[in-house]
Amino acid sequence: MSKIGIYMNGNYAEILKYLPDFLEEHEFVAYCQNGPSNDLIKNSPKFKNSFYLYENFNLKISTLNFKELMESIPFNLFRISLSDKSHFKRLSGKSHEKVLLTMYSIMNEWFEKSNPDVVFFPIIESIDSMMLYDIAKSRNIKTICYCHARQVNRSFFSDTYLELLPSFSKNIKAKQEYIESASDFLATYRNDSSILNYQNQLAKLYSDFQIKDQLPNSKRLSLISRFVRKVKLKLTSEKWNQLSLFYIKFLVTIESFLIPFQKQIYLVFEKIYMRPLDSLPEHFDYFPLHFSPESSINTPAPFYIDQMRVIDEIMLNRDSNHILIVKEHPAMYLKRNFAFYKELKRKPFIRFINKEFNSIELIKKANETFSVTGTACMEAFLLNKKWKMLGSNFLSEFLKENPEGSPLDFISTIFKVSAEFVLYSPPFKDSVNKRALFARQNLINMSNYFRFYLENTQNNNSN
């Protein structure tokens, strides 16, 4: 039996509160990020202990000896601060320091009181989760991070926030069925990758579930109720929690209505100011801009948060003078500062491409595709096209260990160390996403994979 601590990030608590029901042989502790997750877990008999980050935060931040505390911390707090997606960065540098140090003090006490064997993270995308992760590592407590191989819609766990494939993967032989599945996947992908659309794959995953009974989930509070709760938290225990700002949720809600208008306005801006290419040059390299801020960069590759820094590195280290074609991310229309586009237009050997160009076709025709940690490099690899990744993820690390590894080797390796389940923040509207997430079979599959991961990790450590 292991004592498993779970980082309860916001809405993830909605689904993770059920995990003890399917892993009864283990003991569970909850580390709650905010008030709503704490409300879901605090009275649950399934968890031996439940801790709430902001329970005594205001008292702590006003009484701690920060100078003394700072000298005792065994890891880099600045790196943790960069994992923040523009929430706590709204504070002054000194206030940000106080928040980081207070989180460290509180979480360190959690570990002393609960003494877990393992800490499980459904996601690491903010300073509190990164802090909990680094404290666990500094205390030699095993960390388990959820990862999703989106192309094949398979989930796996990693012991690092870099989301690398499990370290025991080399000890498991790929069954013939995995090789055949990988071969079928690659044939489909190269013929028409749109068939493997994420929504289509989720629908197939759900249809394959044997038990489709739905686990109950909390009824969504009305807009007014949520507003009142947010205001109450901000005026009391969570006045230092920049993730609980109500207007962030408001912006997310409004965004869904504005996207079609933003797209049309961007089309006009693109045509008049950016003057994108309508046809491809004979030779070119390709860089699709990343969504920003985004945890897939902020957490594993914070040096590249600045997209202009990414472009400069690409241009400075290329072996050719081909045009670098840049394409805007579809979720970033009108979200970057005008100065970004102005500066990019002044750089030689760089051109914008019309947003209507198909990204897969650009990868197929480019001499080389560049990315920080995005899927473009993986897509290029699967299509046997040249690519370069500036950051690192499970693809780049797989190839470091397997320099001659082929796409077939890579996909079959994913199959042998992953399983068919999903874990994400529950959507409010009923959809195939929600049905798949709250299906009883999804929790059964996740729990069985948890056992598989723990067993193979223990065997790997003992060898």
Coordinates of C-alpha atoms in Angstrom, one line a residue:
M1 CA 0.0 0.0 0.0
S2 CA 1.2 3.5 -0.8
K3 CA 0.1 6.9 0.5
I4 CA -0.8 9.0 -2.5
G5 CA -1.1 12.7 -2.3
I6 CA -3.1 14.3 -5.1
Y7 CA -2.7 17.9 -6.2
M8 CA -6.3 19.1 -6.5
N9 CA -6.2 21.7 -9.2
G10 CA -9.5 23.6 -9.5
N11 CA -12.0 21.6 -11.4
Y12 CA -9.8 18.5 -11.6
A13 CA -11.1 17.7 -8.1
E14 CA -14.4 16.9 -9.7
I15 CA -13.1 13.7 -11.2
L16 CA -10.1 12.9 -8.9
K17 CA -12.3 12.8 -5.9
Y18 CA -13.5 9.4 -7.2
L19 CA -10.0 7.9 -7.6
P20 CA -9.9 6.4 -4.0
D21 CA -13.0 4.4 -4.9
F22 CA -11.1 2.6 -7.6
L23 CA -7.8 2.3 -5.8
E24 CA -9.0 1.0 -2.5
E25 CA -5.7 -0.6 -1.6
H26 CA -4.0 2.8 -1.3
E27 CA -4.3 5.7 1.2
F28 CA -5.0 9.2 -0.2
V29 CA -4.2 12.7 0.9
A30 CA -5.5 15.9 -0.9
Y31 CA -3.6 19.1 -1.5
C32 CA -6.2 21.6 -2.5
Q33 CA -5.2 24.6 -4.7
N34 CA -8.3 26.7 -4.1
G35 CA -11.6 27.1 -2.3
P36 CA -13.9 25.2 -4.7
S37 CA -11.6 22.1 -4.8
N38 CA -11.3 22.3 -1.0
D39 CA -15.1 22.4 -0.7
L40 CA -15.3 19.2 -2.7
I41 CA -12.7 17.3 -0.8
K42 CA -12.5 18.6 2.8
N43 CA -15.2 16.4 4.3
S44 CA -14.6 13.3 2.2
P45 CA -13.8 10.2 4.2
K46 CA -11.9 8.8 1.2
F47 CA -9.0 11.1 2.0
K48 CA -7.0 10.6 5.2
N49 CA -6.0 14.3 5.2
S50 CA -7.1 17.3 3.2
F51 CA -5.0 20.5 3.1
Y52 CA -6.1 23.9 1.7
L53 CA -3.4 26.2 0.4
Y54 CA -5.1 29.5 1.5
E55 CA -6.5 28.4 4.8
N56 CA -3.9 30.4 6.8
F57 CA -2.1 32.1 3.9
N58 CA -2.9 35.7 5.0
L59 CA -1.5 35.0 8.5
K60 CA 1.6 33.3 7.1
I61 CA 2.5 35.9 4.6
S62 CA 2.4 38.6 7.3
T63 CA 4.5 36.8 9.9
L64 CA 7.1 34.7 8.1
N65 CA 10.8 35.6 8.3
F66 CA 11.4 35.7 4.5
K67 CA 15.1 36.4 4.6
E68 CA 15.8 33.3 6.8
L69 CA 13.4 31.2 4.8
M70 CA 14.9 32.2 1.4
E71 CA 18.3 30.9 2.5
S72 CA 16.9 27.5 3.3
I73 CA 15.2 26.6 0.0
P74 CA 17.2 24.0 -2.0
F75 CA 15.9 24.9 -5.5
N76 CA 15.4 27.8 -7.9
L77 CA 12.4 29.9 -7.2
F78 CA 12.8 32.1 -10.2
R79 CA 12.2 29.1 -12.5
I80 CA 9.0 28.4 -10.6
S81 CA 7.9 31.9 -11.0
L82 CA 8.2 31.6 -14.8
S83 CA 5.7 28.7 -14.8
D84 CA 3.0 31.3 -14.0
K85 CA 0.8 32.1 -17.0
S86 CA 0.6 35.9 -16.4
H87 CA -1.5 35.6 -13.1
F88 CA 0.9 36.2 -10.3
K89 CA 3.1 38.2 -12.6
R90 CA 0.6 41.0 -12.2
L91 CA 2.1 41.5 -8.7
S92 CA 5.3 43.4 -8.0
G93 CA 8.5 41.4 -7.9
K94 CA 8.7 41.7 -4.1
S95 CA 5.0 40.6 -3.6
H96 CA 5.6 37.7 -6.0
E97 CA 8.6 36.7 -3.9
K98 CA 6.5 36.7 -0.7
V99 CA 3.8 34.6 -2.4
L100 CA 6.4 32.0 -3.5
L101 CA 8.1 31.8 -0.1
T102 CA 4.7 31.6 1.7
M103 CA 3.6 28.7 -0.6
Y104 CA 6.9 27.0 0.2
S105 CA 6.4 27.3 3.9
I106 CA 2.8 26.0 3.8
M107 CA 3.5 23.1 1.5
N108 CA 6.6 22.0 3.4
E109 CA 4.4 21.7 6.5
W110 CA 1.9 19.6 4.4
F111 CA 4.6 17.1 3.7
E112 CA 5.8 16.9 7.3
K113 CA 2.2 16.2 8.4
S114 CA 1.1 13.8 5.7
N115 CA 4.4 12.1 4.6
P116 CA 3.2 10.8 1.3
D117 CA 5.0 8.2 -0.8
V118 CA 3.8 9.6 -4.1
V119 CA 2.4 13.0 -5.3
F120 CA 0.1 12.9 -8.3
F121 CA -0.3 15.9 -10.6
P122 CA -3.1 16.0 -13.1
I123 CA -1.5 19.2 -14.6
I124 CA 1.4 21.5 -13.7
E125 CA 0.7 25.0 -15.1
S126 CA 1.0 27.4 -12.2
I127 CA 3.4 28.4 -9.4
D128 CA 1.6 26.4 -6.7
S129 CA 1.8 23.1 -8.6
M130 CA 5.4 23.7 -9.7
M131 CA 6.2 24.6 -6.0
L132 CA 4.6 21.4 -4.7
Y133 CA 6.4 19.4 -7.4
D134 CA 9.9 20.8 -6.5
I135 CA 9.3 20.4 -2.8
A136 CA 8.4 16.7 -3.4
K137 CA 11.5 16.2 -5.5
S138 CA 13.7 17.9 -2.8
R139 CA 12.3 15.5 -0.2
N140 CA 12.8 12.4 -2.5
I141 CA 9.1 11.9 -2.7
K142 CA 8.1 10.3 -6.0
T143 CA 6.2 12.5 -8.4
I144 CA 3.7 11.3 -11.0
C145 CA 2.5 13.7 -13.7
Y146 CA -0.4 13.0 -16.1
C147 CA 0.5 13.3 -19.8
H148 CA -1.5 12.9 -22.9
A149 CA -0.2 11.9 -26.4
R150 CA -2.8 13.8 -28.3
Q151 CA -2.0 12.4 -31.7
V152 CA -2.9 8.9 -30.6
N153 CA -5.2 9.9 -27.8
R154 CA -3.5 7.8 -25.3
S155 CA -2.6 8.8 -21.7
F156 CA 0.5 7.9 -19.7
F157 CA 2.2 9.0 -16.5
S158 CA 5.7 10.5 -16.1
D159 CA 7.9 11.1 -13.1
T160 CA 8.8 14.6 -14.4
Y161 CA 7.0 17.8 -15.4
L162 CA 8.8 17.5 -18.7
E163 CA 6.3 14.8 -19.5
L164 CA 8.8 12.2 -20.7
L165 CA 7.8 8.7 -21.4
P166 CA 8.0 6.4 -18.3
S167 CA 11.6 5.4 -17.5
F168 CA 10.6 1.7 -17.4
S169 CA 9.5 1.8 -21.1
K170 CA 12.8 0.2 -22.3
N171 CA 12.1 -2.8 -20.0
I172 CA 8.7 -3.6 -21.6
K173 CA 8.7 -5.4 -24.9
A174 CA 6.3 -4.1 -27.5
K175 CA 3.6 -6.7 -28.2
Q176 CA 2.8 -7.5 -31.9
E177 CA -0.6 -5.8 -31.4
Y178 CA 1.1 -2.6 -30.4
I179 CA 3.3 -2.7 -33.5
E180 CA 0.3 -3.4 -35.7
S181 CA -1.8 -0.6 -34.1
A182 CA 1.1 1.8 -34.6
S183 CA 1.4 0.8 -38.2
D184 CA -2.3 1.3 -38.8
F185 CA -2.2 4.7 -37.1
L186 CA 0.8 5.9 -39.2
A187 CA -0.9 4.8 -42.4
T188 CA -4.1 6.7 -41.5
Y189 CA -2.1 9.7 -40.3
R190 CA -0.1 10.0 -43.5
N191 CA -3.1 9.5 -45.7
D192 CA -5.5 11.9 -44.0
S193 CA -4.6 13.2 -40.5
S194 CA -8.0 15.0 -40.2
I195 CA -9.6 11.6 -39.6
L196 CA -7.6 11.6 -36.3
N197 CA -9.3 14.8 -35.1
Y198 CA -9.3 14.9 -31.3
Q199 CA -13.0 15.1 -31.0
N200 CA -13.4 12.1 -33.3
Q201 CA -10.9 10.1 -31.2
L202 CA -12.7 11.0 -28.0
A203 CA -16.0 9.8 -29.5
K204 CA -14.3 6.5 -30.5
L205 CA -12.7 6.2 -27.0
Y206 CA -16.1 6.6 -25.4
S207 CA -17.7 4.1 -27.8
D208 CA -15.1 1.6 -26.9
F209 CA -15.8 1.8 -23.1
Q210 CA -17.5 -1.3 -21.8
I211 CA -19.0 0.5 -18.8
K212 CA -20.5 3.9 -19.8
D213 CA -22.3 4.6 -16.6
Q214 CA -21.8 8.2 -15.7
L215 CA -20.3 9.2 -12.4
P216 CA -22.2 12.2 -10.9
N217 CA -20.7 15.6 -11.1
S218 CA -21.5 18.8 -9.2
K219 CA -24.2 21.0 -10.7
R220 CA -22.7 24.2 -12.1
L221 CA -23.4 27.2 -9.9
S222 CA -25.2 30.1 -11.5
L223 CA -23.2 33.1 -12.7
I224 CA -24.3 35.2 -9.8
S225 CA -23.5 32.4 -7.3
R226 CA -20.0 32.0 -8.7
F227 CA -19.5 35.7 -8.7
V228 CA -20.5 35.9 -5.0
R229 CA -18.2 33.0 -4.1
K230 CA -15.3 34.6 -6.0
V231 CA -15.8 37.9 -4.3
K232 CA -16.1 36.3 -0.8
L233 CA -12.8 34.4 -1.4
K234 CA -11.0 37.5 -2.7
L235 CA -12.1 39.5 0.3
T236 CA -11.1 36.8 2.8
S237 CA -8.8 33.8 2.5
E238 CA -7.8 34.1 -1.1
K239 CA -6.9 37.7 -1.5
W240 CA -3.4 36.6 -2.6
N241 CA -4.6 34.0 -5.0
Q242 CA -4.3 35.6 -8.5
L243 CA -5.8 32.5 -10.1
S244 CA -9.2 33.2 -8.4
L245 CA -9.8 36.6 -10.1
F246 CA -13.4 36.5 -11.3
Y247 CA -12.7 38.6 -14.3
I248 CA -10.4 35.9 -15.7
K249 CA -13.4 33.5 -15.8
F250 CA -15.5 36.4 -17.3
L251 CA -12.9 36.9 -20.0
V252 CA -12.9 33.2 -20.8
T253 CA -16.7 33.2 -21.1
I254 CA -16.8 36.3 -23.3
E255 CA -14.0 34.9 -25.4
S256 CA -16.2 32.1 -26.8
F257 CA -18.5 34.8 -28.2
L258 CA -15.8 37.0 -29.5
I259 CA -13.7 34.5 -31.4
P260 CA -15.8 34.7 -34.7
F261 CA -15.5 38.5 -34.6
Q262 CA -11.8 38.4 -33.7
K263 CA -11.2 36.1 -36.6
Q264 CA -12.8 38.4 -39.1
I265 CA -11.0 41.5 -37.7
Y266 CA -7.7 39.6 -37.8
L267 CA -8.4 38.7 -41.5
V268 CA -8.6 42.4 -42.3
F269 CA -5.6 43.2 -40.2
E270 CA -3.6 40.4 -41.8
K271 CA -4.5 41.4 -45.4
I272 CA -3.9 45.1 -45.0
Y273 CA -1.0 45.2 -42.6
M274 CA 0.7 41.8 -42.5
R275 CA 0.4 41.2 -46.3
P276 CA 0.8 37.4 -45.9
L277 CA 2.0 35.2 -48.7
D278 CA -0.8 33.6 -50.8
S279 CA 1.5 31.1 -52.4
L280 CA 4.5 29.2 -51.2
P281 CA 8.1 29.8 -52.3
E282 CA 10.0 26.9 -53.8
H283 CA 12.2 26.6 -50.6
F284 CA 11.2 27.6 -47.1
D285 CA 11.3 26.7 -43.5
Y286 CA 8.2 26.8 -41.2
F287 CA 7.5 27.9 -37.7
P288 CA 3.9 27.9 -36.4
L289 CA 3.6 30.5 -33.6
H290 CA 2.7 29.1 -30.2
F291 CA -0.3 30.0 -28.1
S292 CA 0.9 32.2 -25.3
P293 CA 1.0 32.1 -22.3
E294 CA 0.8 28.3 -22.4
S295 CA 1.8 25.7 -19.8
S296 CA 3.5 23.5 -22.5
I297 CA 6.1 26.3 -22.8
N298 CA 6.0 28.1 -19.5
T299 CA 6.6 25.0 -17.5
P300 CA 9.1 22.9 -19.5
A301 CA 10.8 25.7 -21.6
P302 CA 10.3 29.1 -19.9
F303 CA 13.3 30.6 -21.8
Y304 CA 11.2 30.5 -24.9
I305 CA 8.1 32.2 -23.5
D306 CA 9.1 35.2 -25.7
Q307 CA 8.2 34.1 -29.2
M308 CA 10.5 36.7 -30.7
R309 CA 13.4 35.1 -28.8
V310 CA 12.3 31.8 -30.5
I311 CA 12.4 33.3 -34.0
D312 CA 15.8 34.9 -33.4
E313 CA 17.2 31.6 -32.3
I314 CA 15.8 29.8 -35.3
M315 CA 17.3 32.4 -37.7
L316 CA 20.7 32.5 -36.0
N317 CA 21.2 28.8 -36.0
R318 CA 19.9 27.8 -39.5
D319 CA 22.2 26.4 -42.1
S320 CA 20.3 28.1 -45.0
N321 CA 18.9 31.4 -46.0
H322 CA 15.5 30.1 -46.9
I323 CA 12.5 32.2 -46.1
L324 CA 11.1 31.3 -42.7
I325 CA 7.3 31.1 -43.0
V326 CA 5.5 32.1 -39.8
K327 CA 1.8 31.2 -39.2
E328 CA -0.3 32.7 -36.4
H329 CA -1.9 30.3 -33.9
P330 CA -5.7 30.3 -34.5
A331 CA -6.4 31.0 -30.8
M332 CA -4.2 34.1 -30.8
Y333 CA -6.1 36.3 -33.2
L334 CA -5.8 39.9 -31.8
K335 CA -4.2 38.8 -28.6
R336 CA -0.6 39.8 -29.3
N337 CA 0.7 43.3 -29.0
F338 CA 0.8 45.2 -32.3
A339 CA 4.5 45.8 -31.6
F340 CA 5.2 42.1 -32.0
Y341 CA 3.9 42.1 -35.6
K342 CA 5.6 45.4 -36.4
E343 CA 9.0 44.0 -35.2
L344 CA 8.5 40.8 -37.0
K345 CA 7.8 42.6 -40.3
R346 CA 11.1 44.3 -40.0
K347 CA 13.1 41.1 -39.8
P348 CA 14.6 40.0 -43.2
F349 CA 14.0 36.5 -44.6
I350 CA 10.7 36.1 -42.6
R351 CA 7.2 36.1 -44.1
F352 CA 3.8 35.6 -42.7
I353 CA 1.6 33.0 -44.5
N354 CA -2.2 33.4 -45.0
K355 CA -3.9 31.7 -42.1
E356 CA -6.0 29.6 -44.4
F357 CA -3.0 27.5 -45.4
N358 CA -3.3 23.9 -44.0
S359 CA -0.6 23.4 -41.4
I360 CA 0.0 19.8 -42.3
E361 CA 0.6 20.8 -45.9
L362 CA 3.1 23.4 -44.8
I363 CA 5.0 20.8 -42.8
K364 CA 5.0 18.4 -45.8
K365 CA 6.4 21.1 -48.1
A366 CA 8.8 22.8 -45.7
N367 CA 12.5 22.1 -45.8
E368 CA 12.5 22.1 -42.0
T369 CA 9.8 22.7 -39.3
F370 CA 10.6 24.4 -36.1
S371 CA 8.8 24.4 -32.7
V372 CA 9.6 24.8 -29.0
T373 CA 7.6 21.9 -27.5
G374 CA 4.5 22.0 -29.8
T375 CA 3.0 19.2 -31.9
A376 CA 4.4 20.6 -35.2
C377 CA 7.7 18.7 -34.7
M378 CA 5.9 15.5 -33.8
E379 CA 3.8 15.9 -36.9
A380 CA 6.9 16.4 -39.0
F381 CA 8.5 13.4 -37.4
L382 CA 5.5 11.2 -38.1
L383 CA 5.5 12.4 -41.8
N384 CA 9.2 11.7 -42.1
K385 CA 10.0 15.4 -42.6
K386 CA 13.0 17.3 -41.2
W387 CA 12.3 19.2 -37.9
K388 CA 14.0 20.8 -35.0
M389 CA 12.7 21.2 -31.5
L390 CA 14.1 24.1 -29.3
G391 CA 12.7 22.8 -26.1
S392 CA 12.2 19.1 -25.1
N393 CA 9.4 16.7 -24.7
F394 CA 8.8 12.9 -24.8
L395 CA 9.6 12.8 -28.5
S396 CA 13.0 14.5 -28.3
E397 CA 14.0 12.5 -25.2
F398 CA 12.9 9.3 -26.9
L399 CA 15.1 10.0 -29.8
K400 CA 18.1 10.8 -27.5
E401 CA 17.8 7.3 -26.1
N402 CA 16.9 5.8 -29.5
P403 CA 18.9 7.7 -32.1
E404 CA 17.7 5.4 -34.9
G405 CA 14.2 5.2 -33.6
S406 CA 11.5 5.3 -36.3
P407 CA 8.0 6.7 -36.1
L408 CA 6.8 3.1 -35.9
D409 CA 9.1 2.5 -32.9
F410 CA 7.9 5.8 -31.2
I411 CA 4.2 5.1 -31.6
S412 CA 4.5 1.5 -30.6
T413 CA 6.4 2.6 -27.5
I414 CA 3.6 5.0 -26.6
F415 CA 1.1 2.2 -27.0
K416 CA 3.0 -0.2 -24.7
V417 CA 3.4 2.3 -21.8
S418 CA 0.0 4.1 -22.0
A419 CA -3.7 3.3 -21.7
E420 CA -7.1 4.4 -22.9
F421 CA -8.3 7.0 -20.5
V422 CA -8.5 10.8 -20.3
L423 CA -8.0 13.4 -17.5
Y424 CA -8.8 17.1 -18.0
S425 CA -10.7 19.9 -16.4
P426 CA -14.4 19.0 -16.8
P427 CA -16.3 21.1 -19.4
F428 CA -19.5 22.7 -18.1
K429 CA -21.6 21.7 -21.1
D430 CA -22.5 18.1 -21.8
S431 CA -20.5 16.7 -24.7
V432 CA -18.6 13.7 -25.7
N433 CA -15.7 15.1 -23.7
K434 CA -17.7 15.2 -20.6
R435 CA -19.3 11.7 -21.2
A436 CA -15.8 10.2 -21.8
L437 CA -14.3 11.9 -18.7
F438 CA -17.1 10.9 -16.3
A439 CA -17.6 7.4 -17.7
R440 CA -17.1 4.8 -15.0
Q441 CA -14.9 2.8 -17.4
N442 CA -12.6 5.9 -17.7
L443 CA -11.9 5.7 -14.0
I444 CA -11.4 2.0 -14.1
N445 CA -8.9 2.3 -16.9
M446 CA -7.1 5.2 -15.1
S447 CA -6.9 3.2 -11.9
N448 CA -5.6 0.0 -13.6
Y449 CA -3.0 2.1 -15.4
F450 CA -2.0 3.6 -12.0
R451 CA -1.4 0.1 -10.7
F452 CA 0.6 -0.8 -13.8
Y453 CA 2.7 2.4 -13.5
L454 CA 3.5 1.9 -9.8
E455 CA 4.3 -1.8 -10.2
N456 CA 6.7 -1.2 -13.2
T457 CA 8.3 1.8 -11.5
Q458 CA 9.0 -0.3 -8.4
N459 CA 10.4 -3.1 -10.5
N460 CA 12.5 -0.6 -12.5
N461 CA 14.0 0.9 -9.3
S462 CA 14.8 -2.5 -7.9
N463 CA 16.8 -3.6 -11.0

